[in-house]
Amino acid sequence: MEIKSVILAAGKGTRMKSNTPKVLHKIMGKTLLGYVLDNVKNISEESFVIVGHHAEDVSKFVKNNYVNAKTVLQTPQLGTGHAVSMVCPYLSDFDGLVLILCGDTPLITEETLKKFVEYHISCGSDLTVMSTIFEDPTNYGRIVREKDNTLKCIVEEKDATAEEKLITEVNAGIYCLNWKKISAAFSQLTSNNAQGEYYLTDIIAWGKSQNLCVNAFILENNEEIYGINSRQNLATATKIMNERKLNSLMDNGVTIVDPSSTWISEDSEIGADTIIYPSTYIEGKNKIGSNCQIGPCAHLRGDVEIADNCKIGNFVEVKKSKISNNTNAGHLSYIGDSEVGSHVNIGAGTITANYNPLNKIKSKTVLGDNVKIGSNTVLVAPVQVEEGANVGAGSVITKNIPKWALAITRAPLRTIEDWVKKYI
Ligand code: UD1
Ligand code: CA
């Protein structure tokens, strides 16, 4: 069955106290919205992102990064039900499933969403809501059930009676609906509630009133629906995401010497028998091969590809670069916008000067196979050091160096005998 998704991202995110829209805040280099869009991209053919506050920024992000996603403007923002109703004109002929998610819930996994949709289909459901149990359910919508345990409705914290507030089963804010059957609900929602909003949650009671098949999918790992509303939430989610990633890497043969000081983004692939030393920070999208040694204190900033048997040592920063096998950059280097061959040695303190702050242009450095760069070299990009060439320590390389040559720009050493004695 065809599946489309709707991601709610029009809200203000007041508690972030930020000029950046909430869904564009990042966890290890990737936006919250990016996580949600990536999680649905293998499940639904197309996503609609509902934008409102900072709509321009959010739309630009979606347009630049996701070909299968469209943004739909919701203005003013009259509630979650109103938000979803914005897609009605786009789906008037659609006869499939619509998956609804929030843009500020990055910890949900593709695996869970797949199970959720499968559950919806296997139950023959018209509408399924994801729920979970929270010891402290404060602020979440509560799942109210009938005496026979079937769903009755969802009641928001602000509308709940004292008795309803005791319910610990909460609405995760993720829904799957048979669009043809449920879409009529959106023209019938009312804002007759404590917040004066059109609540998406009211589609549950609406579905029941229409004698449709309405179910809840209870998620065991409630961590997955952890929502980001504040900077503290963001830090907690980052920690959870990181732990998840480190555990999965270790399960697949990567040594993480000190998980408590290591940060690795979800989109970093690392091969078996690679060792990640303490205080290493790896953000964005990266691919690291097998048998590498990374860190301690290495910083990979994304778009980094490192092949097998490489060593990226302490205080080495790498960004948007491709490094072939058996290459070492052991100490205190910056490698940016580079292509580095195999069996290359990059001496301590070597820097690629890749950025011209006057014209803001970033340029590329290319080092061929078997190149040896002496310590404290500045490679002023755009520049190429061809296969096998050597660069003497302390050089500033501003021109391309041909194969197997030695390049050196070091000023000749002068030794002035007894010079110091004049001053003592
Ligand atoms: C919502 C649910 C609540 C659930 C919780 C789970 C409703 C009425 N309540 O509450 O039952 O437990 O999520 O996290 O749905 N948004 C729009 N347009 C709007 C209003 C909101 O796009 O007009 C977006 C927000 O940006 C956000 C999402 O919808 O991404 C949820 O809105 P929010 O106000 O955070 O709802 P909650 O109070 O958390
Ligand atoms: Ca919320």
Coordinates of C-alpha atoms and ligand atoms in Angstrom, one line a residue:
M1 CA 0.0 0.0 0.0
E2 CA 1.2 3.5 -0.8
I3 CA 2.4 5.4 2.3
K4 CA 2.8 9.2 2.6
S5 CA 4.0 10.9 5.7
V6 CA 3.1 14.2 7.4
I7 CA 5.6 15.8 9.8
L8 CA 4.4 18.5 12.1
A9 CA 7.0 21.3 12.4
A10 CA 5.1 24.6 12.5
G11 CA 5.2 25.2 16.2
K12 CA 7.2 27.8 17.9
G13 CA 9.4 25.9 20.3
T14 CA 9.3 28.7 22.8
R15 CA 11.2 26.9 25.5
M16 CA 14.4 26.5 23.3
K17 CA 14.8 30.3 23.7
S18 CA 16.4 30.4 20.3
N19 CA 16.5 32.3 17.0
T20 CA 16.9 29.0 15.3
P21 CA 13.6 27.1 14.7
K22 CA 13.4 24.1 17.1
V23 CA 13.4 21.4 14.4
L24 CA 16.6 22.8 12.9
H25 CA 18.5 22.4 16.2
K26 CA 21.1 19.7 15.8
I27 CA 22.2 16.5 17.4
M28 CA 25.8 15.7 16.4
G29 CA 25.6 17.6 13.2
K30 CA 22.1 16.6 12.0
T31 CA 18.9 18.5 12.5
L32 CA 16.0 17.1 14.6
L33 CA 13.9 17.3 11.4
G34 CA 16.6 15.5 9.5
Y35 CA 16.4 12.5 11.8
V36 CA 12.6 12.3 11.4
L37 CA 12.8 12.7 7.6
D38 CA 15.5 10.0 7.4
N39 CA 13.5 7.6 9.5
V40 CA 10.5 7.8 7.1
K41 CA 12.3 8.0 3.8
N42 CA 12.5 4.2 3.4
I43 CA 8.9 3.8 4.5
S44 CA 6.9 6.5 2.7
E45 CA 7.2 7.7 -0.9
E46 CA 6.6 11.3 -0.1
S47 CA 6.7 13.5 3.0
F48 CA 4.8 16.7 3.8
V49 CA 6.5 18.9 6.3
I50 CA 4.1 21.4 7.9
V51 CA 5.9 24.7 8.5
G52 CA 4.9 27.9 10.2
H53 CA 7.3 29.6 12.6
H54 CA 10.5 30.3 10.7
A55 CA 8.9 28.7 7.7
E56 CA 11.5 30.1 5.3
D57 CA 14.4 28.5 7.1
V58 CA 12.7 25.2 7.6
S59 CA 11.5 25.1 4.0
K60 CA 15.0 25.9 2.7
F61 CA 16.5 23.1 4.8
V62 CA 13.9 20.6 3.4
K63 CA 14.3 21.7 -0.2
N64 CA 18.1 21.5 -0.1
N65 CA 18.3 18.1 1.6
Y66 CA 15.2 16.0 0.8
V67 CA 14.0 15.4 -2.7
N68 CA 11.0 13.4 -1.5
A69 CA 9.7 16.0 0.9
K70 CA 7.4 19.0 0.3
T71 CA 6.7 21.8 2.7
V72 CA 3.2 23.0 3.4
L73 CA 2.6 26.3 5.1
Q74 CA 0.3 26.5 8.1
T75 CA -0.5 30.1 9.1
P76 CA -1.7 30.8 11.7
Q77 CA -1.0 27.7 13.7
L78 CA -4.3 26.6 15.1
G79 CA -3.3 23.2 16.5
T80 CA -2.1 19.8 15.5
G81 CA -5.4 18.9 13.8
H82 CA -5.4 22.1 11.9
A83 CA -1.7 21.4 10.9
V84 CA -2.6 18.0 9.3
S85 CA -5.6 19.4 7.6
M86 CA -3.2 21.6 5.5
V87 CA -2.3 18.5 3.4
C88 CA -5.9 17.7 2.5
P89 CA -5.7 19.6 -0.9
Y90 CA -2.7 17.6 -1.8
L91 CA -4.2 14.2 -0.9
S92 CA -7.7 14.5 -2.3
D93 CA -7.3 11.4 -4.5
F94 CA -4.9 9.6 -2.3
D95 CA -6.0 6.1 -1.3
G96 CA -3.2 4.8 0.9
L97 CA -1.8 5.2 4.4
V98 CA -0.8 8.5 6.0
L99 CA 1.8 8.3 8.7
I100 CA 1.9 11.4 11.0
L101 CA 4.9 12.3 13.1
C102 CA 6.3 15.3 15.0
G103 CA 9.4 17.0 13.8
D104 CA 10.8 17.3 17.4
T105 CA 10.9 13.6 18.1
P106 CA 14.3 12.5 16.6
L107 CA 14.8 9.3 18.7
I108 CA 12.0 7.3 17.0
T109 CA 13.6 4.6 14.8
E110 CA 12.8 3.3 11.3
E111 CA 12.4 -0.2 12.7
T112 CA 9.7 1.0 15.2
L113 CA 7.9 2.9 12.5
K114 CA 8.0 -0.2 10.2
K115 CA 6.5 -2.3 13.0
F116 CA 3.9 0.3 13.7
V117 CA 2.7 0.3 10.1
E118 CA 2.8 -3.5 10.0
Y119 CA 0.7 -3.6 13.1
H120 CA -1.8 -1.1 11.6
I121 CA -2.1 -3.3 8.5
S122 CA -2.3 -6.6 10.4
C123 CA -5.1 -5.3 12.7
G124 CA -7.1 -4.1 9.7
S125 CA -7.1 -0.8 11.5
D126 CA -8.5 2.4 10.0
L127 CA -6.6 4.5 12.5
T128 CA -3.7 3.5 14.8
V129 CA -2.1 5.7 17.4
M130 CA 1.3 5.0 19.0
S131 CA 1.2 5.0 22.8
T132 CA 3.6 4.3 25.5
I133 CA 3.8 4.1 29.3
F134 CA 5.4 6.9 31.3
E135 CA 5.8 6.7 35.1
D136 CA 5.4 10.5 35.0
P137 CA 2.9 11.2 32.2
T138 CA 2.7 15.0 32.8
N139 CA 2.2 17.2 29.8
Y140 CA 1.4 14.3 27.5
G141 CA -2.1 13.5 26.1
R142 CA -3.6 10.5 28.0
I143 CA -5.0 7.4 26.3
V144 CA -8.5 6.9 27.7
R145 CA -9.8 3.4 27.3
E146 CA -13.3 1.8 27.7
K147 CA -14.0 -0.8 30.3
D148 CA -13.3 -3.5 27.7
N149 CA -9.9 -1.9 27.2
T150 CA -10.7 -0.7 23.6
L151 CA -9.7 2.9 22.9
K152 CA -12.1 5.7 23.8
C153 CA -10.3 9.0 23.2
I154 CA -7.2 11.0 24.0
V155 CA -7.4 13.8 26.5
E156 CA -4.8 16.5 26.8
E157 CA -3.2 17.4 30.1
K158 CA -4.9 20.8 30.1
D159 CA -8.4 19.2 29.6
A160 CA -7.9 16.2 31.8
T161 CA -9.9 15.5 35.0
A162 CA -8.0 14.6 38.1
E163 CA -8.8 11.0 37.5
E164 CA -7.7 11.1 33.9
K165 CA -4.4 12.7 34.9
L166 CA -3.6 9.4 36.8
I167 CA -3.5 7.5 33.5
T168 CA 0.1 6.6 32.6
E169 CA -0.5 5.4 29.0
V170 CA 0.3 8.5 26.9
N171 CA -0.1 9.6 23.3
A172 CA 3.3 9.4 21.5
G173 CA 2.0 11.8 18.8
I174 CA 2.5 9.3 16.0
Y175 CA -0.4 8.0 13.9
C176 CA -1.2 5.8 11.0
L177 CA -4.4 6.4 9.1
N178 CA -6.3 5.0 6.1
W179 CA -6.6 8.4 4.5
K180 CA -9.8 7.7 2.5
K181 CA -11.6 6.8 5.7
I182 CA -10.1 9.3 8.2
S183 CA -9.6 12.4 6.1
A184 CA -13.2 13.5 6.6
A185 CA -12.4 14.1 10.3
F186 CA -10.3 17.1 9.5
S187 CA -13.2 19.2 8.3
Q188 CA -15.2 18.2 11.5
L189 CA -12.7 18.9 14.3
T190 CA -13.6 21.7 16.7
S191 CA -11.5 23.9 18.9
N192 CA -13.8 23.6 21.9
N193 CA -11.1 22.8 24.5
A194 CA -8.9 24.3 27.1
Q195 CA -6.3 25.6 24.5
G196 CA -8.8 26.7 21.9
E197 CA -6.9 24.6 19.3
Y198 CA -7.9 22.0 16.7
Y199 CA -6.5 18.9 18.3
L200 CA -5.3 16.0 16.1
T201 CA -5.9 13.8 19.0
D202 CA -9.7 14.2 18.6
I203 CA -9.6 12.0 15.5
I204 CA -9.6 9.0 17.9
A205 CA -13.0 9.8 19.3
W206 CA -14.2 10.8 15.8
G207 CA -13.1 7.4 14.4
K208 CA -15.0 5.7 17.2
S209 CA -18.1 7.7 16.5
Q210 CA -18.0 6.6 12.9
N211 CA -17.6 2.9 14.0
L212 CA -14.2 2.7 12.4
C213 CA -11.5 0.4 13.6
V214 CA -9.2 2.3 15.9
N215 CA -6.3 0.8 17.7
A216 CA -3.2 1.7 19.8
F217 CA 0.2 0.3 19.3
I218 CA 2.0 0.3 22.7
L219 CA 5.7 1.1 22.3
E220 CA 7.8 -0.6 24.9
N221 CA 10.9 1.6 24.7
N222 CA 9.4 4.9 25.7
E223 CA 12.8 6.6 25.1
E224 CA 12.0 6.6 21.4
I225 CA 9.3 9.1 21.6
Y226 CA 11.3 11.5 23.8
G227 CA 10.4 15.0 22.5
I228 CA 12.7 18.0 22.4
N229 CA 11.2 21.1 24.0
S230 CA 14.2 22.6 25.8
R231 CA 18.0 22.7 25.6
Q232 CA 18.1 20.1 28.5
N233 CA 15.9 17.8 26.4
L234 CA 18.3 18.3 23.5
A235 CA 21.3 17.3 25.7
T236 CA 19.5 14.3 27.0
A237 CA 18.5 13.2 23.5
T238 CA 22.0 13.6 22.3
K239 CA 23.2 11.3 25.1
I240 CA 20.6 8.7 24.3
M241 CA 21.4 8.8 20.6
N242 CA 25.1 8.5 21.3
E243 CA 24.8 5.5 23.6
R244 CA 22.7 3.8 21.1
K245 CA 25.3 4.3 18.4
L246 CA 28.3 3.3 20.5
N247 CA 26.5 0.1 21.6
S248 CA 25.7 -0.8 18.0
L249 CA 29.3 -0.1 16.9
M250 CA 30.7 -2.2 19.7
D251 CA 28.2 -5.0 18.8
N252 CA 29.7 -4.9 15.3
G253 CA 33.3 -5.1 16.3
V254 CA 34.5 -1.6 16.9
T255 CA 36.5 -0.9 20.0
I256 CA 35.3 2.2 21.9
V257 CA 37.9 2.6 24.6
D258 CA 35.9 5.0 26.7
P259 CA 32.2 5.3 25.8
S260 CA 31.7 8.0 28.4
S261 CA 33.9 10.5 26.5
T262 CA 33.2 9.4 22.9
W263 CA 30.6 10.9 20.6
I264 CA 29.7 9.4 17.3
S265 CA 26.9 10.5 15.1
E266 CA 24.2 8.1 13.9
D267 CA 25.3 8.5 10.3
S268 CA 28.9 7.4 10.8
E269 CA 29.8 3.9 9.6
I270 CA 32.8 2.3 11.1
G271 CA 34.5 -1.0 10.2
A272 CA 35.4 -3.8 12.5
D273 CA 38.6 -3.8 14.5
T274 CA 38.8 0.0 14.3
I275 CA 39.7 1.5 17.7
I276 CA 38.2 4.8 18.8
Y277 CA 40.3 6.3 21.6
P278 CA 38.9 8.6 24.3
S279 CA 37.5 12.1 23.8
T280 CA 36.9 11.7 20.1
Y281 CA 34.0 13.6 18.5
I282 CA 32.6 12.4 15.2
E283 CA 29.6 14.3 13.8
G284 CA 27.7 14.3 10.5
K285 CA 28.0 11.6 7.9
N286 CA 31.2 9.7 7.8
K287 CA 32.6 6.3 6.7
I288 CA 35.6 4.9 8.4
G289 CA 37.1 1.5 7.4
S290 CA 38.5 -1.4 9.4
N291 CA 41.6 -1.5 11.5
C292 CA 41.9 2.2 11.9
Q293 CA 43.0 4.1 15.0
I294 CA 41.1 7.2 15.6
G295 CA 42.0 9.6 18.5
P296 CA 42.4 10.2 21.3
C297 CA 40.9 13.6 20.9
A298 CA 40.2 13.4 17.2
H299 CA 37.5 15.5 15.6
L300 CA 35.7 14.4 12.4
R301 CA 33.3 17.0 11.2
G302 CA 31.3 15.1 8.6
D303 CA 31.6 14.1 4.9
V304 CA 34.7 12.2 5.9
E305 CA 35.7 8.9 4.2
I306 CA 38.6 7.0 5.7
A307 CA 39.7 3.7 4.2
D308 CA 41.3 0.8 6.1
N309 CA 44.4 0.7 8.3
C310 CA 44.6 4.5 8.7
K311 CA 45.6 6.4 11.8
I312 CA 44.0 9.7 12.7
G313 CA 45.7 10.7 15.9
N314 CA 45.4 13.2 18.7
F315 CA 44.1 16.7 17.9
V316 CA 43.6 15.9 14.3
E317 CA 40.5 17.5 12.7
V318 CA 39.1 16.2 9.4
K319 CA 36.3 17.7 7.4
K320 CA 34.9 16.8 4.0
S321 CA 37.9 14.7 3.0
K322 CA 38.6 11.3 1.5
I323 CA 41.6 9.4 2.8
S324 CA 42.7 6.2 1.2
N325 CA 44.1 3.1 3.0
N326 CA 47.3 2.9 5.2
T327 CA 47.5 6.7 5.5
N328 CA 48.5 8.4 8.8
A329 CA 47.9 11.8 10.2
G330 CA 49.1 11.2 13.7
H331 CA 49.2 14.6 15.4
L332 CA 47.9 18.1 15.5
S333 CA 46.6 18.5 11.9
Y334 CA 43.7 20.0 10.0
I335 CA 42.6 18.2 6.9
G336 CA 39.8 19.9 5.1
D337 CA 38.3 19.6 1.6
S338 CA 41.1 17.1 0.7
E339 CA 41.7 14.0 -1.2
V340 CA 44.5 11.9 0.3
G341 CA 46.0 8.8 -1.4
S342 CA 47.1 5.6 0.2
H343 CA 50.4 5.1 2.2
V344 CA 50.6 8.9 2.8
N345 CA 52.2 10.2 5.9
I346 CA 51.1 13.6 7.1
G347 CA 53.6 15.0 9.6
A348 CA 52.6 16.6 12.9
G349 CA 51.1 20.1 12.7
T350 CA 50.3 19.9 8.9
I351 CA 47.5 22.2 7.9
T352 CA 45.4 22.5 4.8
A353 CA 44.7 26.1 4.3
N354 CA 41.5 25.4 2.5
Y355 CA 39.5 28.6 3.2
N356 CA 40.0 32.1 1.9
P357 CA 38.0 34.3 4.4
L358 CA 38.1 37.3 2.0
N359 CA 36.1 35.6 -0.9
K360 CA 34.8 32.8 1.4
I361 CA 35.9 30.2 -1.1
K362 CA 37.0 26.8 0.0
S363 CA 39.5 25.0 -2.1
K364 CA 40.8 21.5 -2.5
T365 CA 44.0 19.8 -1.5
V366 CA 45.0 16.6 -3.3
L367 CA 47.8 14.4 -2.1
G368 CA 48.8 11.4 -4.3
D369 CA 49.7 7.9 -3.1
N370 CA 52.9 7.6 -1.1
V371 CA 53.2 11.3 -0.6
K372 CA 55.2 12.3 2.6
I373 CA 54.4 15.7 4.1
G374 CA 56.9 17.0 6.6
S375 CA 55.9 18.3 10.0
N376 CA 54.4 21.8 10.2
T377 CA 53.6 22.1 6.5
V378 CA 50.9 24.5 5.3
L379 CA 49.2 23.3 2.1
V380 CA 47.7 26.4 0.6
A381 CA 44.7 25.1 -1.5
P382 CA 44.0 24.7 -4.3
V383 CA 47.1 22.6 -4.4
Q384 CA 48.2 19.2 -5.5
V385 CA 51.2 17.1 -4.4
E386 CA 51.5 14.3 -6.9
E387 CA 52.3 10.7 -6.3
G388 CA 55.4 9.9 -4.2
A389 CA 56.5 13.6 -3.8
N390 CA 58.0 14.7 -0.4
V391 CA 57.6 18.0 1.3
G392 CA 60.2 19.2 3.7
A393 CA 59.2 20.1 7.3
G394 CA 58.1 23.6 7.8
S395 CA 57.2 24.3 4.1
V396 CA 54.4 26.5 2.8
I397 CA 53.2 24.8 -0.4
T398 CA 51.5 27.2 -2.8
K399 CA 52.1 25.4 -6.1
N400 CA 51.5 21.9 -7.4
I401 CA 54.4 19.6 -6.8
P402 CA 55.2 17.0 -9.5
K403 CA 55.6 13.2 -8.9
W404 CA 58.6 12.0 -6.8
A405 CA 59.9 15.6 -6.3
L406 CA 61.1 17.1 -3.1
A407 CA 59.5 20.5 -2.3
I408 CA 60.9 22.7 0.5
T409 CA 60.4 26.3 1.3
R410 CA 62.4 26.4 4.5
A411 CA 64.6 29.5 5.0
P412 CA 68.2 28.5 5.2
L413 CA 69.5 28.1 8.8
R414 CA 71.8 30.8 10.0
T415 CA 74.0 30.2 13.0
I416 CA 75.6 33.3 14.5
E417 CA 78.3 32.2 16.9
D418 CA 78.3 33.8 20.3
W419 CA 75.4 36.1 19.4
V420 CA 73.8 35.7 22.8
K421 CA 76.9 36.7 24.7
K422 CA 76.5 40.3 23.5
Y423 CA 73.5 40.6 25.9
I424 CA 74.8 38.9 29.0
Ligands
UD1_1 C1 1.0 16.6 21.3 C2 -0.4 15.8 21.5 C3 -0.3 15.0 22.8 C4 0.9 14.1 22.8 C5 2.2 14.9 22.4 C6 3.4 13.9 22.2 C7 -2.1 17.2 20.5 C8 -3.3 18.1 20.7 N1 -1.5 16.7 21.5 O1 1.0 17.5 22.4 O2 -1.4 14.3 23.0 O3 1.1 13.4 24.0 O4 2.0 15.7 21.3 O5 4.6 14.6 22.0 O6 -1.8 16.8 19.3 N2 2.4 21.9 15.5 C9 2.1 22.4 14.3 N3 1.1 23.3 14.2 C10 0.3 23.6 15.2 C11 0.6 23.1 16.5 C12 1.6 22.2 16.6 O7 2.8 22.0 13.3 O8 -0.6 24.4 15.0 C13 3.5 20.9 15.7 C14 4.6 21.3 16.6 O9 5.6 22.0 15.9 C15 5.1 20.0 17.1 C16 3.9 19.1 17.1 O10 2.9 19.7 16.2 O11 6.1 19.5 16.3 C17 3.2 18.8 18.4 O12 2.8 20.1 18.9 P1 2.9 20.5 20.5 O13 2.3 21.8 20.7 O14 4.3 20.2 20.9 O15 2.0 19.4 21.1 P2 2.0 18.7 22.5 O16 1.5 19.7 23.5 O17 3.4 18.2 22.8
CA2 CA 5.6 18.6 22.0

